[in-house]
């Protein structure tokens, strides 16, 4: 039988606020254990939560960016469960009336196509603390620094069919929330964690199969792998006539497998009820419209604009629009040189390669947009061949001044004087009579290949500075004579 | 002034004496401490006495008086119910769970009263986690009623009520979730006010039921309660449910005449079950207000009976979650040598909580659990609105609602302990006020068989002034509030 | 609907309470009486009535995103039953 994978994703996004969602303790990654957990975060007797306005604002910004219905009245609820990283014995979340309702999201796929998915809801809640299992003999250590970190939980409909789609969604979501500036999106530090609900069904069926939930997958690569191995596990069970148990599973990256989470196996009854320590959050139209007006240009519209306005390919546009700083860099280069296509090629090509090599972000790039634009202008006016341009770029990267400075200092200007080139051609022809004979004897098809020998010789003689197009034209003319 | 007279002087009188240097705060504090040490073995009303800190605070108060920076409360001794967190001072909630708990912070109310210069003498006994109406559920033992030590003082603020009635301090703090200030005030013959929900910050008060809990003053007169309330109120940025409403000077309007005040008498409060003797006393008390020009009007609060059911779903449900934080991990009782996490939770909690607390956690957990939420919790929240609407309707006809505070005089220890339902009925006249979030006050209104009874006055939201005014006028015409119990070993 | 000792044991487990075997029947009986009382709720017609979570129709005030709490670990952990190197300790938990 052919099986179809059906997946819905839940992303827990840590919001980039200064403080916790319900307390004034700092919200920063990496502090010493329990140094950023105040009495409220610890659930000390008599302590009460107060809602952080920035967390609310960020949630609304997200909602607006996916055209979702914003809950004009949203309510916090208590989700009751005992676990040592949940200090109050309940998590403050939103169950009945979330702040963000249904929305939609268009995902660019790697092949340049797009794919729409539906967002079910997004709600605010507090993060839990962390357990440390291996530092104490027979004991687990609890660090509550993370407890109370604002989370936006973003839930999709079961609209995904492939791991590729799931990863594309996560990348697009990452791009969206970092463009909005509501999260740093740092997956390695847990700022963006993904739960995957996955089931299989016979292809063509409309019914959903029994699903499992894979918790806390924390990189794009692991998402892809976790889906692969879990789908395979379910397929094996189904093909053997077995049944899928609805359960929570954990992706074990070391062994590339999913396994049942025993701690979550006890039947949960979360006993949600409205949090009586908090009151409804009322959001009015003015607030929404004010926020809407200040939203930055989002990756989707930006992508379309790049295609239309700069005539970029869908692929290049999607890549450039996915990161706010990258897009800004591109636009600065283009504004300075007027060569959008070349700018895109250079940014996505040599510049990105160099950034990757040094493992730095575009905001730490040593080459300013103006400097890159200067290089591109010299390419556009044929001063530099692509080979020479690479050499100049390395100079820019190493801080050897502007493109002009480097060209002059290294004498890299392209030789486009036909008189000079013709003299060089004549010399090479004169020194290599055998190759000339061979060339002349060859048919049209082979001649092109044989001309390469002469081009190589002349490039060598010109230290690579010969204008290749002009050289090619002049050489053929002389050889064919 | 004799020692006893001094200990029974009103806070208002004492404030004047301190102002005139007829008395120092240190002297007054020493008198109160001495009285507590001499007599509390009969009552068990105080869990922790903070003698040294009290004397330091009293000295500071005297200095403040000397430099003319005093408030009316500066140098006035008071006791805090042991549900208010006091920095560095044991705050037990009368539970084994918090037997040794010293919070690293003060409740907002504690901080405000201290800032006003009040001198904290110690922490009073109570029903465990404020769950009870007799002060018999305390881990530190039952409290005795100073009027008859074989009887209960009421609860849950029983220690605070008994202490004020016994002259240990002119003022004490209480909290009221379903009647826990008003019912013990009635049973001990003192004045107790539960303000409007949101009037006083809940920050630092150990939560029982978050949407019902409210702190308030317990005193020997409406006038003293007004003075104390002035220092307790106000919006608190740390409590989202504290109301951002203006706070009047509650003492300023005490003498405004009550002529024309319309007082509603709910038929349901004076119906079948009410003890005729008690009813007669309440009617007699109301006639005093009538004599001041108030009009008595019969009204209906048709869901008075169902308020009990409503309360005993909502309060336990909220409590079941509020008490989940007591898990033996970060504070509070932890069982010995837990074998695993479940064992840590189950034994710490079962050892740390008493029977009534566990019972309410069970009821609340049940009411919220899958399949029962709609039938119990949601239904109770709907009925809560129906009850609130009943009050709204009544207050379109009247300014104040009056009736008995409790259905009987203080009962004997053990009398109702076996039957949770009988105990729950103690709050039949008080708990609907919490459901509606309204202010309610109990003032002494007579003695039956030598035991005090209380008249309850219920007001519109944020209209404590009218209650205090009515109470004050009543106390100008009567002397029930100045009656004193006789403690063994004294002549008065 | 009557409640059984097994139901009570289940609720107790959810609430992380341990009821001794020999007390279970008594707890169940008392619980049953409370449920009878609570069932009086059903006498009230609440068709179309909005549930009331809080006494006043107030709305949430929001807090500015400013750090007001600094490290207080030593003070807060002074009341903790078991801590080591800044961590709260619990019996080993297996995921």
PDB file of C-alpha atoms in Angstrom, chain B residues 292-432:
ATOM      1  CA  UNK B 292     -31.252  57.078  62.864  1.00  0.00           C
ATOM      2  CA  UNK B 293     -33.523  57.597  59.887  1.00  0.00           C
ATOM      3  CA  UNK B 294     -32.668  54.576  57.775  1.00  0.00           C
ATOM      4  CA  UNK B 295     -35.496  52.840  55.920  1.00  0.00           C
ATOM      5  CA  UNK B 296     -35.863  49.087  56.057  1.00  0.00           C
ATOM      6  CA  UNK B 297     -36.954  47.412  52.836  1.00  0.00           C
ATOM      7  CA  UNK B 298     -37.636  43.717  52.205  1.00  0.00           C
ATOM      8  CA  UNK B 299     -35.676  42.375  49.278  1.00  0.00           C
ATOM      9  CA  UNK B 300     -34.933  39.032  47.638  1.00  0.00           C
ATOM     10  CA  UNK B 301     -31.633  37.282  47.080  1.00  0.00           C
ATOM     11  CA  UNK B 302     -33.205  34.202  45.521  1.00  0.00           C
ATOM     12  CA  UNK B 303     -30.051  32.129  45.066  1.00  0.00           C
ATOM     13  CA  UNK B 304     -28.731  32.393  48.600  1.00  0.00           C
ATOM     14  CA  UNK B 305     -28.969  28.648  49.096  1.00  0.00           C
ATOM     15  CA  UNK B 306     -27.256  27.795  45.791  1.00  0.00           C
ATOM     16  CA  UNK B 307     -24.438  30.166  46.671  1.00  0.00           C
ATOM     17  CA  UNK B 308     -23.139  27.464  48.992  1.00  0.00           C
ATOM     18  CA  UNK B 309     -22.872  24.953  46.178  1.00  0.00           C
ATOM     19  CA  UNK B 310     -21.353  27.603  43.918  1.00  0.00           C
ATOM     20  CA  UNK B 311     -18.764  28.538  46.484  1.00  0.00           C
ATOM     21  CA  UNK B 312     -17.854  24.943  47.265  1.00  0.00           C
ATOM     22  CA  UNK B 313     -17.007  24.358  43.628  1.00  0.00           C
ATOM     23  CA  UNK B 314     -15.182  27.584  42.790  1.00  0.00           C
ATOM     24  CA  UNK B 315     -13.173  27.961  45.976  1.00  0.00           C
ATOM     25  CA  UNK B 316     -11.859  24.373  46.046  1.00  0.00           C
ATOM     26  CA  UNK B 317     -11.181  24.420  42.300  1.00  0.00           C
ATOM     27  CA  UNK B 318      -9.024  27.523  42.529  1.00  0.00           C
ATOM     28  CA  UNK B 319      -7.446  26.203  45.726  1.00  0.00           C
ATOM     29  CA  UNK B 320      -6.581  22.876  44.115  1.00  0.00           C
ATOM     30  CA  UNK B 321      -4.365  24.732  41.642  1.00  0.00           C
ATOM     31  CA  UNK B 322      -3.084  27.333  44.120  1.00  0.00           C
ATOM     32  CA  UNK B 323      -1.894  24.573  46.421  1.00  0.00           C
ATOM     33  CA  UNK B 324      -0.100  22.605  43.696  1.00  0.00           C
ATOM     34  CA  UNK B 325       3.030  24.660  44.306  1.00  0.00           C
ATOM     35  CA  UNK B 326       3.514  22.881  47.628  1.00  0.00           C
ATOM     36  CA  UNK B 327       5.451  19.974  46.210  1.00  0.00           C
ATOM     37  CA  UNK B 328       8.459  19.715  48.513  1.00  0.00           C
ATOM     38  CA  UNK B 329      10.866  21.114  45.939  1.00  0.00           C
ATOM     39  CA  UNK B 330      11.480  24.830  46.491  1.00  0.00           C
ATOM     40  CA  UNK B 331      10.025  25.485  49.952  1.00  0.00           C
ATOM     41  CA  UNK B 332       7.808  23.906  52.530  1.00  0.00           C
ATOM     42  CA  UNK B 333       7.544  20.408  53.886  1.00  0.00           C
ATOM     43  CA  UNK B 334       9.454  17.651  52.114  1.00  0.00           C
ATOM     44  CA  UNK B 335       9.034  14.037  53.128  1.00  0.00           C
ATOM     45  CA  UNK B 336      12.041  12.048  54.315  1.00  0.00           C
ATOM     46  CA  UNK B 337      13.983  10.003  51.757  1.00  0.00           C
ATOM     47  CA  UNK B 338      11.653  10.098  48.754  1.00  0.00           C
ATOM     48  CA  UNK B 339      12.262   7.054  46.539  1.00  0.00           C
ATOM     49  CA  UNK B 340      11.127   8.783  43.371  1.00  0.00           C
ATOM     50  CA  UNK B 341       9.396  11.910  42.161  1.00  0.00           C
ATOM     51  CA  UNK B 342       5.861  10.590  42.680  1.00  0.00           C
ATOM     52  CA  UNK B 343       6.763   9.556  46.205  1.00  0.00           C
ATOM     53  CA  UNK B 344       8.217  13.011  46.877  1.00  0.00           C
ATOM     54  CA  UNK B 345       5.000  14.654  45.717  1.00  0.00           C
ATOM     55  CA  UNK B 346       2.503  12.316  47.319  1.00  0.00           C
ATOM     56  CA  UNK B 347       4.143  11.967  50.704  1.00  0.00           C
ATOM     57  CA  UNK B 348       5.215  15.604  51.026  1.00  0.00           C
ATOM     58  CA  UNK B 349       1.696  16.763  50.234  1.00  0.00           C
ATOM     59  CA  UNK B 350      -0.165  14.137  52.246  1.00  0.00           C
ATOM     60  CA  UNK B 351       2.040  14.744  55.264  1.00  0.00           C
ATOM     61  CA  UNK B 352       2.052  18.507  54.860  1.00  0.00           C
ATOM     62  CA  UNK B 353      -1.670  19.139  54.373  1.00  0.00           C
ATOM     63  CA  UNK B 354      -4.372  18.410  56.930  1.00  0.00           C
ATOM     64  CA  UNK B 355      -7.612  16.550  56.246  1.00  0.00           C
ATOM     65  CA  UNK B 356      -9.817  19.543  55.353  1.00  0.00           C
ATOM     66  CA  UNK B 357      -7.234  20.980  52.982  1.00  0.00           C
ATOM     67  CA  UNK B 358      -6.845  17.617  51.278  1.00  0.00           C
ATOM     68  CA  UNK B 359     -10.613  17.275  51.050  1.00  0.00           C
ATOM     69  CA  UNK B 360     -10.937  20.611  49.299  1.00  0.00           C
ATOM     70  CA  UNK B 361      -8.075  19.839  46.936  1.00  0.00           C
ATOM     71  CA  UNK B 362      -9.881  16.629  46.012  1.00  0.00           C
ATOM     72  CA  UNK B 363     -13.204  18.387  45.449  1.00  0.00           C
ATOM     73  CA  UNK B 364     -11.550  21.082  43.373  1.00  0.00           C
ATOM     74  CA  UNK B 365      -9.541  18.621  41.317  1.00  0.00           C
ATOM     75  CA  UNK B 366     -12.678  16.638  40.658  1.00  0.00           C
ATOM     76  CA  UNK B 367     -14.696  19.702  39.628  1.00  0.00           C
ATOM     77  CA  UNK B 368     -12.074  20.618  37.033  1.00  0.00           C
ATOM     78  CA  UNK B 369     -11.329  17.155  35.736  1.00  0.00           C
ATOM     79  CA  UNK B 370     -12.147  15.917  32.268  1.00  0.00           C
ATOM     80  CA  UNK B 371     -15.850  15.355  31.823  1.00  0.00           C
ATOM     81  CA  UNK B 372     -16.900  17.352  34.896  1.00  0.00           C
ATOM     82  CA  UNK B 373     -15.723  20.832  34.030  1.00  0.00           C
ATOM     83  CA  UNK B 374     -18.958  21.912  32.369  1.00  0.00           C
ATOM     84  CA  UNK B 375     -21.246  20.351  34.946  1.00  0.00           C
ATOM     85  CA  UNK B 376     -19.379  21.718  37.937  1.00  0.00           C
ATOM     86  CA  UNK B 377     -16.845  24.451  37.363  1.00  0.00           C
ATOM     87  CA  UNK B 378     -18.393  26.199  34.409  1.00  0.00           C
ATOM     88  CA  UNK B 379     -21.862  25.804  35.856  1.00  0.00           C
ATOM     89  CA  UNK B 380     -20.687  27.291  39.147  1.00  0.00           C
ATOM     90  CA  UNK B 381     -19.189  30.248  37.306  1.00  0.00           C
ATOM     91  CA  UNK B 382     -22.513  30.781  35.565  1.00  0.00           C
ATOM     92  CA  UNK B 383     -24.445  30.598  38.805  1.00  0.00           C
ATOM     93  CA  UNK B 384     -21.904  33.010  40.240  1.00  0.00           C
ATOM     94  CA  UNK B 385     -23.000  35.557  37.698  1.00  0.00           C
ATOM     95  CA  UNK B 386     -26.649  34.872  38.489  1.00  0.00           C
ATOM     96  CA  UNK B 387     -25.892  35.541  42.153  1.00  0.00           C
ATOM     97  CA  UNK B 388     -23.974  38.691  41.307  1.00  0.00           C
ATOM     98  CA  UNK B 389     -26.932  39.860  39.221  1.00  0.00           C
ATOM     99  CA  UNK B 390     -29.232  39.235  42.211  1.00  0.00           C
ATOM    100  CA  UNK B 391     -27.134  41.677  44.218  1.00  0.00           C
ATOM    101  CA  UNK B 392     -27.085  44.197  41.382  1.00  0.00           C
ATOM    102  CA  UNK B 393     -30.852  44.092  41.272  1.00  0.00           C
ATOM    103  CA  UNK B 394     -31.118  44.472  45.029  1.00  0.00           C
ATOM    104  CA  UNK B 395     -28.778  47.445  44.998  1.00  0.00           C
ATOM    105  CA  UNK B 396     -31.015  49.217  42.543  1.00  0.00           C
ATOM    106  CA  UNK B 397     -33.532  49.385  45.394  1.00  0.00           C
ATOM    107  CA  UNK B 398     -31.344  49.749  48.474  1.00  0.00           C
ATOM    108  CA  UNK B 399     -28.011  51.178  49.600  1.00  0.00           C
ATOM    109  CA  UNK B 400     -27.041  48.500  52.098  1.00  0.00           C
ATOM    110  CA  UNK B 401     -28.144  44.918  52.682  1.00  0.00           C
ATOM    111  CA  UNK B 402     -28.348  43.723  56.274  1.00  0.00           C
ATOM    112  CA  UNK B 403     -28.842  40.455  58.101  1.00  0.00           C
ATOM    113  CA  UNK B 404     -27.146  38.101  60.486  1.00  0.00           C
ATOM    114  CA  UNK B 405     -23.457  37.363  59.908  1.00  0.00           C
ATOM    115  CA  UNK B 406     -23.616  33.743  61.060  1.00  0.00           C
ATOM    116  CA  UNK B 407     -26.554  31.409  61.649  1.00  0.00           C
ATOM    117  CA  UNK B 408     -25.762  30.847  65.336  1.00  0.00           C
ATOM    118  CA  UNK B 409     -23.536  31.816  68.223  1.00  0.00           C
ATOM    119  CA  UNK B 410     -20.138  30.165  68.497  1.00  0.00           C
ATOM    120  CA  UNK B 411     -20.461  26.405  68.740  1.00  0.00           C
ATOM    121  CA  UNK B 412     -18.456  24.063  70.899  1.00  0.00           C
ATOM    122  CA  UNK B 413     -15.159  22.580  69.820  1.00  0.00           C
ATOM    123  CA  UNK B 414     -15.704  19.379  67.939  1.00  0.00           C
ATOM    124  CA  UNK B 415     -19.417  20.015  67.484  1.00  0.00           C
ATOM    125  CA  UNK B 416     -19.268  20.344  63.714  1.00  0.00           C
ATOM    126  CA  UNK B 417     -15.830  18.979  63.000  1.00  0.00           C
ATOM    127  CA  UNK B 418     -17.112  15.590  61.892  1.00  0.00           C
ATOM    128  CA  UNK B 419     -19.505  16.924  59.301  1.00  0.00           C
ATOM    129  CA  UNK B 420     -18.037  19.101  56.581  1.00  0.00           C
ATOM    130  CA  UNK B 421     -21.490  20.144  55.372  1.00  0.00           C
ATOM    131  CA  UNK B 422     -22.567  21.462  58.777  1.00  0.00           C
ATOM    132  CA  UNK B 423     -19.364  23.496  58.875  1.00  0.00           C
ATOM    133  CA  UNK B 424     -19.937  24.829  55.362  1.00  0.00           C
ATOM    134  CA  UNK B 425     -23.374  26.081  56.418  1.00  0.00           C
ATOM    135  CA  UNK B 426     -21.689  28.505  58.818  1.00  0.00           C
ATOM    136  CA  UNK B 427     -20.943  30.682  55.787  1.00  0.00           C
ATOM    137  CA  UNK B 428     -24.418  30.697  54.278  1.00  0.00           C
ATOM    138  CA  UNK B 429     -24.897  34.460  54.814  1.00  0.00           C
ATOM    139  CA  UNK B 430     -21.369  35.503  54.021  1.00  0.00           C
ATOM    140  CA  UNK B 431     -20.029  33.602  51.043  1.00  0.00           C
ATOM    141  CA  UNK B 432     -22.341  35.022  48.388  1.00  0.00           C
TER     142      UNK B 432
END
